[in-house]
Amino acid sequence: MADAVFYFTKLGSTGKTAKYIAERIGAEAVDLGTEPDADPSKYDRVILGSGVYGGSPSKNVREFAEKHKDAMPKISLYLVCAFKDKKAEEQLRKISGELGVADSIYFNKPRKMFGVEGSKLELYIDSLKKN
Ligand SMILES: Cc1cc2nc3c(=O)[nH]c(=O)nc-3n(C[C@H](O)[C@H](O)[C@H](O)COP(=O)(O)O)c2cc1C
């Protein structure tokens, strides 16, 4: 089974997280910044990562979602954002609804969770490995 983590990053955090998740689950990391026309239908499973800027995902991620509308209900989204708790949950719900993804999660400072057993990121990776 071929998996891929598609991502867009401005400041680097979503990108580093995409590469980390991809390495841990044996997936390909696909940068929508350099490969905006990459085709998600080539993969059995797609995870999509975006930073949040002004309450929205990046333009590249929105364009990706519009272009691949039919694939979105099978895609798992992660957001990297500065908000936490209730504000982050609300932001996640809004963006997930707009993009039409299957499931979604947010990470605040994900790089601090790399390799930290029991952290939200590591638990997410464990759940991806099981599916
Ligand atoms: C211009 C700008 C706007 C931002 N707006 C939000 C926001 O609305 N909500 C939020 O939770 N974080 C916001 N952030 C924080 C970013 O989501 C956070 O820095 C994240 O790591 C960005 O992902 P990246 O490092 O992959 O670019 C903003 C950051 C910048 C620079």
Coordinates of N, CA and C and ligand atoms in Angstrom, one line a residue:
M1 N 0.8 -1.2 0.0 CA 0.0 0.0 0.0 C 0.9 1.3 0.0
A2 N 0.6 2.2 -0.9 CA 1.4 3.4 -1.0 C 0.6 4.5 -0.3
D3 N 1.3 5.1 0.6 CA 0.7 6.3 1.3 C 1.5 7.5 1.0
A4 N 0.8 8.7 1.2 CA 1.6 9.9 1.0 C 1.1 11.0 1.9
V5 N 2.0 11.8 2.3 CA 1.6 13.0 3.1 C 1.9 14.2 2.2
F6 N 0.8 14.8 1.8 CA 0.8 16.0 1.0 C 0.8 17.2 2.0
Y7 N 1.6 18.2 1.8 CA 1.7 19.3 2.7 C 2.0 20.6 2.1
F8 N 1.6 21.7 2.8 CA 2.1 23.0 2.4 C 2.6 23.7 3.7
T9 N 3.8 24.3 3.6 CA 4.3 25.0 4.8 C 4.9 26.3 4.4
K10 N 4.7 27.3 5.3 CA 5.3 28.6 5.0 C 6.5 28.8 5.9
L11 N 6.3 28.5 7.2 CA 7.4 28.7 8.2 C 8.2 27.5 8.5
G12 N 7.7 26.3 8.0 CA 8.5 25.1 8.1 C 8.0 24.0 9.0
S13 N 7.1 24.4 9.9 CA 6.7 23.4 10.9 C 5.8 22.3 10.3
T14 N 4.9 22.6 9.5 CA 4.1 21.6 8.8 C 4.9 20.7 7.9
G15 N 5.9 21.3 7.3 CA 6.8 20.5 6.4 C 7.6 19.5 7.2
K16 N 8.2 20.0 8.3 CA 9.0 19.1 9.1 C 8.2 17.9 9.7
T17 N 6.9 18.3 10.1 CA 6.0 17.3 10.6 C 5.6 16.3 9.5
A18 N 5.4 16.8 8.3 CA 5.0 15.9 7.2 C 6.1 14.9 7.0
K19 N 7.3 15.4 7.0 CA 8.5 14.5 6.7 C 8.6 13.5 7.8
Y20 N 8.4 13.9 9.0 CA 8.5 13.0 10.2 C 7.4 12.0 10.1
I21 N 6.2 12.4 9.9 CA 5.1 11.4 9.8 C 5.3 10.4 8.7
A22 N 5.7 11.0 7.5 CA 6.0 10.1 6.3 C 7.1 9.1 6.6
E23 N 8.1 9.5 7.3 CA 9.2 8.5 7.6 C 8.7 7.5 8.6
R24 N 7.9 7.9 9.5 CA 7.4 6.9 10.5 C 6.4 5.9 10.0
I25 N 5.7 6.3 9.0 CA 4.7 5.3 8.5 C 5.0 4.8 7.1
G26 N 6.2 5.1 6.6 CA 6.7 4.6 5.3 C 5.9 5.2 4.2
A27 N 5.7 6.5 4.2 CA 4.9 7.2 3.2 C 5.9 8.2 2.4
E28 N 5.4 8.7 1.3 CA 6.1 9.7 0.6 C 5.6 11.1 1.1
A29 N 6.5 12.0 1.2 CA 6.2 13.4 1.5 C 6.1 14.2 0.3
V30 N 5.0 14.9 0.0 CA 4.8 15.6 -1.2 C 4.5 17.1 -0.9
D31 N 5.4 17.9 -1.3 CA 5.4 19.4 -1.0 C 4.5 20.1 -2.1
L32 N 3.3 20.6 -1.7 CA 2.4 21.2 -2.6 C 3.0 22.6 -3.0
G33 N 4.0 23.1 -2.3 CA 4.7 24.3 -2.7 C 5.5 24.2 -3.9
T34 N 6.1 23.0 -4.1 CA 7.0 22.8 -5.3 C 6.3 21.8 -6.3
E35 N 5.3 21.1 -5.8 CA 4.5 20.2 -6.7 C 3.0 20.4 -6.6
P36 N 2.6 21.6 -7.0 CA 1.1 21.9 -6.8 C 0.2 21.0 -7.6
D37 N 0.8 20.3 -8.7 CA -0.1 19.4 -9.5 C 0.1 18.0 -9.2
A38 N 0.7 17.6 -8.0 CA 0.9 16.2 -7.6 C -0.5 15.6 -7.5
D39 N -0.6 14.3 -7.9 CA -1.9 13.6 -8.1 C -2.1 12.7 -6.9
P40 N -3.1 13.0 -6.0 CA -3.4 12.1 -4.9 C -4.0 10.8 -5.3
S41 N -4.5 10.6 -6.5 CA -5.2 9.4 -6.8 C -4.1 8.2 -7.1
K42 N -2.9 8.6 -7.1 CA -1.8 7.6 -7.3 C -1.6 6.8 -6.0
Y43 N -2.2 7.3 -4.9 CA -1.9 6.7 -3.6 C -3.1 6.0 -3.0
D44 N -2.9 5.0 -2.2 CA -4.0 4.3 -1.5 C -4.5 5.2 -0.3
R45 N -3.6 5.9 0.3 CA -4.0 6.7 1.4 C -3.3 8.1 1.4
V46 N -4.0 9.1 1.6 CA -3.4 10.5 1.6 C -3.7 11.2 2.9
I47 N -2.6 11.7 3.5 CA -2.7 12.6 4.7 C -2.4 14.0 4.2
L48 N -3.1 15.0 4.6 CA -2.9 16.4 4.1 C -2.5 17.3 5.3
G49 N -1.4 18.0 5.2 CA -1.0 18.9 6.3 C -1.0 20.3 5.8
S50 N -1.5 21.2 6.7 CA -1.4 22.7 6.4 C -1.1 23.5 7.7
G51 N -0.4 24.5 7.6 CA -0.4 25.5 8.6 C -1.7 26.3 8.6
V52 N -1.9 27.1 9.6 CA -3.1 28.0 9.6 C -2.7 29.4 9.6
Y53 N -3.2 30.2 8.7 CA -2.9 31.6 8.6 C -4.1 32.4 8.5
G54 N -4.4 33.3 9.5 CA -5.6 34.1 9.5 C -6.8 33.3 9.5
G55 N -6.8 32.2 10.3 CA -8.0 31.3 10.4 C -8.3 30.4 9.2
S56 N -7.4 30.4 8.2 CA -7.6 29.5 7.0 C -6.3 28.7 6.8
P57 N -6.5 27.6 6.0 CA -5.4 26.8 5.6 C -4.7 27.6 4.5
S58 N -3.5 27.2 4.0 CA -2.9 27.9 2.9 C -3.7 27.8 1.6
K59 N -3.4 28.8 0.7 CA -4.1 28.8 -0.6 C -3.8 27.6 -1.3
N60 N -2.6 27.1 -1.3 CA -2.3 25.8 -2.0 C -3.1 24.7 -1.6
V61 N -3.4 24.6 -0.3 CA -4.2 23.5 0.3 C -5.6 23.7 -0.1
R62 N -6.1 24.9 -0.1 CA -7.5 25.2 -0.5 C -7.7 24.8 -2.0
E63 N -6.7 25.2 -2.8 CA -6.8 24.9 -4.2 C -6.7 23.3 -4.5
F64 N -5.9 22.7 -3.7 CA -5.8 21.2 -3.8 C -7.1 20.6 -3.5
A65 N -7.8 21.1 -2.4 CA -9.1 20.5 -2.0 C -10.1 20.8 -3.0
E66 N -10.1 21.9 -3.7 CA -11.1 22.2 -4.7 C -10.9 21.3 -5.9
K67 N -9.6 21.1 -6.3 CA -9.2 20.3 -7.5 C -9.5 18.8 -7.3
H68 N -9.4 18.4 -6.0 CA -9.6 17.0 -5.8 C -10.8 16.7 -4.8
K69 N -11.8 17.5 -5.1 CA -13.0 17.4 -4.2 C -13.5 16.0 -3.9
D70 N -13.5 15.2 -5.0 CA -14.0 13.8 -4.8 C -13.1 13.0 -3.9
A71 N -11.8 13.3 -3.8 CA -10.9 12.5 -3.0 C -11.0 13.0 -1.5
M72 N -11.4 14.2 -1.3 CA -11.3 14.8 0.1 C -12.0 13.9 1.2
P73 N -13.2 13.3 0.9 CA -13.8 12.5 2.0 C -13.0 11.3 2.5
K74 N -11.9 11.0 1.8 CA -11.1 9.9 2.2 C -9.8 10.4 2.9
I75 N -9.6 11.7 2.8 CA -8.3 12.3 3.3 C -8.3 12.7 4.8
S76 N -7.2 12.4 5.4 CA -7.0 12.7 6.8 C -6.2 14.0 6.9
L77 N -6.7 15.0 7.6 CA -6.1 16.4 7.6 C -5.4 16.6 9.0
Y78 N -4.2 17.2 8.9 CA -3.7 17.7 10.2 C -3.3 19.2 10.0
L79 N -3.6 20.0 11.0 CA -3.3 21.4 10.9 C -2.2 21.7 11.9
V80 N -1.3 22.6 11.6 CA -0.3 23.1 12.6 C -0.7 24.5 12.8
C81 N -0.9 24.8 14.1 CA -1.4 26.2 14.4 C -0.9 26.7 15.7
A82 N -1.1 28.0 15.9 CA -0.7 28.6 17.2 C -1.8 28.5 18.3
F83 N -3.0 28.3 17.8 CA -4.1 28.3 18.8 C -4.0 26.9 19.5
K84 N -4.7 26.9 20.7 CA -4.8 25.6 21.5 C -6.2 25.5 21.9
D85 N -6.5 24.3 22.5 CA -7.8 24.1 23.2 C -9.0 24.5 22.4
K86 N -10.0 25.2 23.0 CA -11.3 25.5 22.4 C -11.1 26.2 21.1
K87 N -10.3 27.2 21.1 CA -10.1 28.1 19.8 C -9.5 27.2 18.7
A88 N -8.6 26.3 19.0 CA -8.0 25.5 18.0 C -9.1 24.4 17.5
E89 N -9.9 23.9 18.4 CA -10.9 22.9 18.0 C -11.9 23.6 17.1
E90 N -12.3 24.8 17.4 CA -13.3 25.5 16.6 C -12.7 25.8 15.2
Q91 N -11.4 26.2 15.2 CA -10.7 26.5 13.9 C -10.6 25.2 13.1
L92 N -10.3 24.1 13.8 CA -10.2 22.8 13.1 C -11.5 22.4 12.5
R93 N -12.6 22.6 13.3 CA -13.9 22.2 12.8 C -14.3 23.0 11.5
K94 N -14.0 24.3 11.6 CA -14.4 25.1 10.5 C -13.6 24.7 9.2
I95 N -12.3 24.6 9.4 CA -11.4 24.3 8.2 C -11.7 22.9 7.7
S96 N -12.0 21.9 8.6 CA -12.3 20.6 8.1 C -13.5 20.6 7.3
G97 N -14.6 21.3 7.8 CA -15.8 21.4 7.0 C -15.6 22.0 5.6
E98 N -14.8 23.1 5.6 CA -14.5 23.8 4.3 C -13.8 22.8 3.3
L99 N -12.9 22.1 3.9 CA -12.1 21.2 3.0 C -12.8 19.9 2.7
G100 N -13.7 19.5 3.5 CA -14.5 18.3 3.3 C -13.7 17.0 3.6
V101 N -12.8 17.0 4.6 CA -12.0 15.8 4.9 C -12.7 14.8 5.7
A102 N -12.1 13.6 5.7 CA -12.7 12.5 6.5 C -12.5 12.7 8.0
D103 N -11.3 13.0 8.4 CA -11.1 13.2 9.8 C -9.9 14.3 9.9
S104 N -9.8 14.8 11.1 CA -8.8 15.9 11.2 C -8.3 16.0 12.7
I105 N -7.1 16.7 12.8 CA -6.5 16.9 14.1 C -5.6 18.1 14.0
Y106 N -5.4 18.8 15.1 CA -4.5 19.9 15.1 C -3.3 19.6 16.0
F107 N -2.2 20.2 15.6 CA -1.0 20.2 16.5 C -0.5 21.6 16.8
N108 N -0.2 21.8 18.0 CA 0.4 23.0 18.4 C 1.9 22.7 18.8
K109 N 2.8 23.3 18.1 CA 4.2 23.0 18.4 C 4.6 21.5 18.2
P110 N 4.2 20.9 17.0 CA 4.4 19.5 16.8 C 5.9 19.0 17.0
R111 N 6.8 19.9 16.6 CA 8.2 19.5 16.7 C 8.7 19.1 18.1
K112 N 8.0 19.7 19.0 CA 8.3 19.3 20.4 C 7.9 17.9 20.8
M113 N 7.0 17.4 19.9 CA 6.4 16.0 20.2 C 7.2 14.9 19.5
F114 N 8.1 15.3 18.6 CA 8.8 14.2 17.8 C 9.5 13.3 18.8
G115 N 9.1 12.0 18.7 CA 9.8 11.0 19.6 C 9.3 11.0 21.0
V116 N 8.3 11.8 21.4 CA 7.9 11.8 22.7 C 6.7 10.9 22.9
E117 N 7.0 9.7 23.5 CA 6.0 8.7 23.6 C 4.7 9.2 24.3
G118 N 3.5 8.9 23.8 CA 2.3 9.3 24.4 C 1.9 10.7 24.0
S119 N 2.7 11.5 23.3 CA 2.3 12.8 22.8 C 1.2 12.7 21.8
K120 N 0.5 13.8 21.6 CA -0.6 13.8 20.6 C -0.1 13.4 19.2
L121 N 1.1 13.9 18.8 CA 1.6 13.5 17.5 C 1.9 12.0 17.4
E122 N 2.6 11.5 18.4 CA 3.0 10.1 18.4 C 1.7 9.2 18.4
L123 N 0.7 9.6 19.2 CA -0.6 8.8 19.2 C -1.2 8.8 17.9
Y124 N -1.1 10.0 17.2 CA -1.7 10.1 15.8 C -1.0 9.2 14.9
I125 N 0.4 9.1 15.0 CA 1.2 8.3 14.1 C 0.8 6.8 14.4
D126 N 0.6 6.5 15.7 CA 0.3 5.1 16.0 C -1.1 4.7 15.4
S127 N -2.0 5.7 15.4 CA -3.3 5.4 14.8 C -3.2 5.2 13.3
L128 N -2.3 6.0 12.7 CA -2.1 5.8 11.2 C -1.5 4.4 10.9
K129 N -0.6 4.0 11.8 CA 0.0 2.7 11.6 C -1.0 1.5 11.7
K130 N -2.0 1.7 12.5 CA -3.0 0.6 12.7 C -3.9 0.6 11.5
N131 N -4.1 1.7 10.8 CA -5.1 1.7 9.7 C -4.5 1.3 8.4
Ligands
LIG1 C1 0.5 35.5 9.2 C2 0.2 34.4 10.2 C3 -1.1 34.2 10.5 C4 -1.4 33.2 11.5 N1 -2.7 32.9 11.8 C5 -3.0 31.9 12.6 C6 -4.4 31.6 13.0 O1 -5.3 32.3 12.5 N2 -4.6 30.6 13.8 C7 -3.6 29.8 14.4 O2 -3.9 28.9 15.1 N3 -2.3 30.1 14.1 C8 -2.0 31.1 13.2 N4 -0.7 31.3 12.9 C9 0.4 30.4 13.4 C10 0.8 29.4 12.3 O3 -0.3 28.5 12.0 C11 1.9 28.5 12.9 O4 3.1 29.4 12.9 C12 2.2 27.3 12.0 O5 3.4 26.7 12.5 C13 2.4 27.7 10.6 O6 2.7 26.5 9.8 P1 4.1 26.4 9.0 O7 5.2 26.6 10.0 O8 4.1 25.1 8.4 O9 4.1 27.5 8.0 C14 -0.4 32.4 12.0 C15 1.0 32.6 11.6 C16 1.3 33.6 10.7 C17 2.7 33.8 10.3

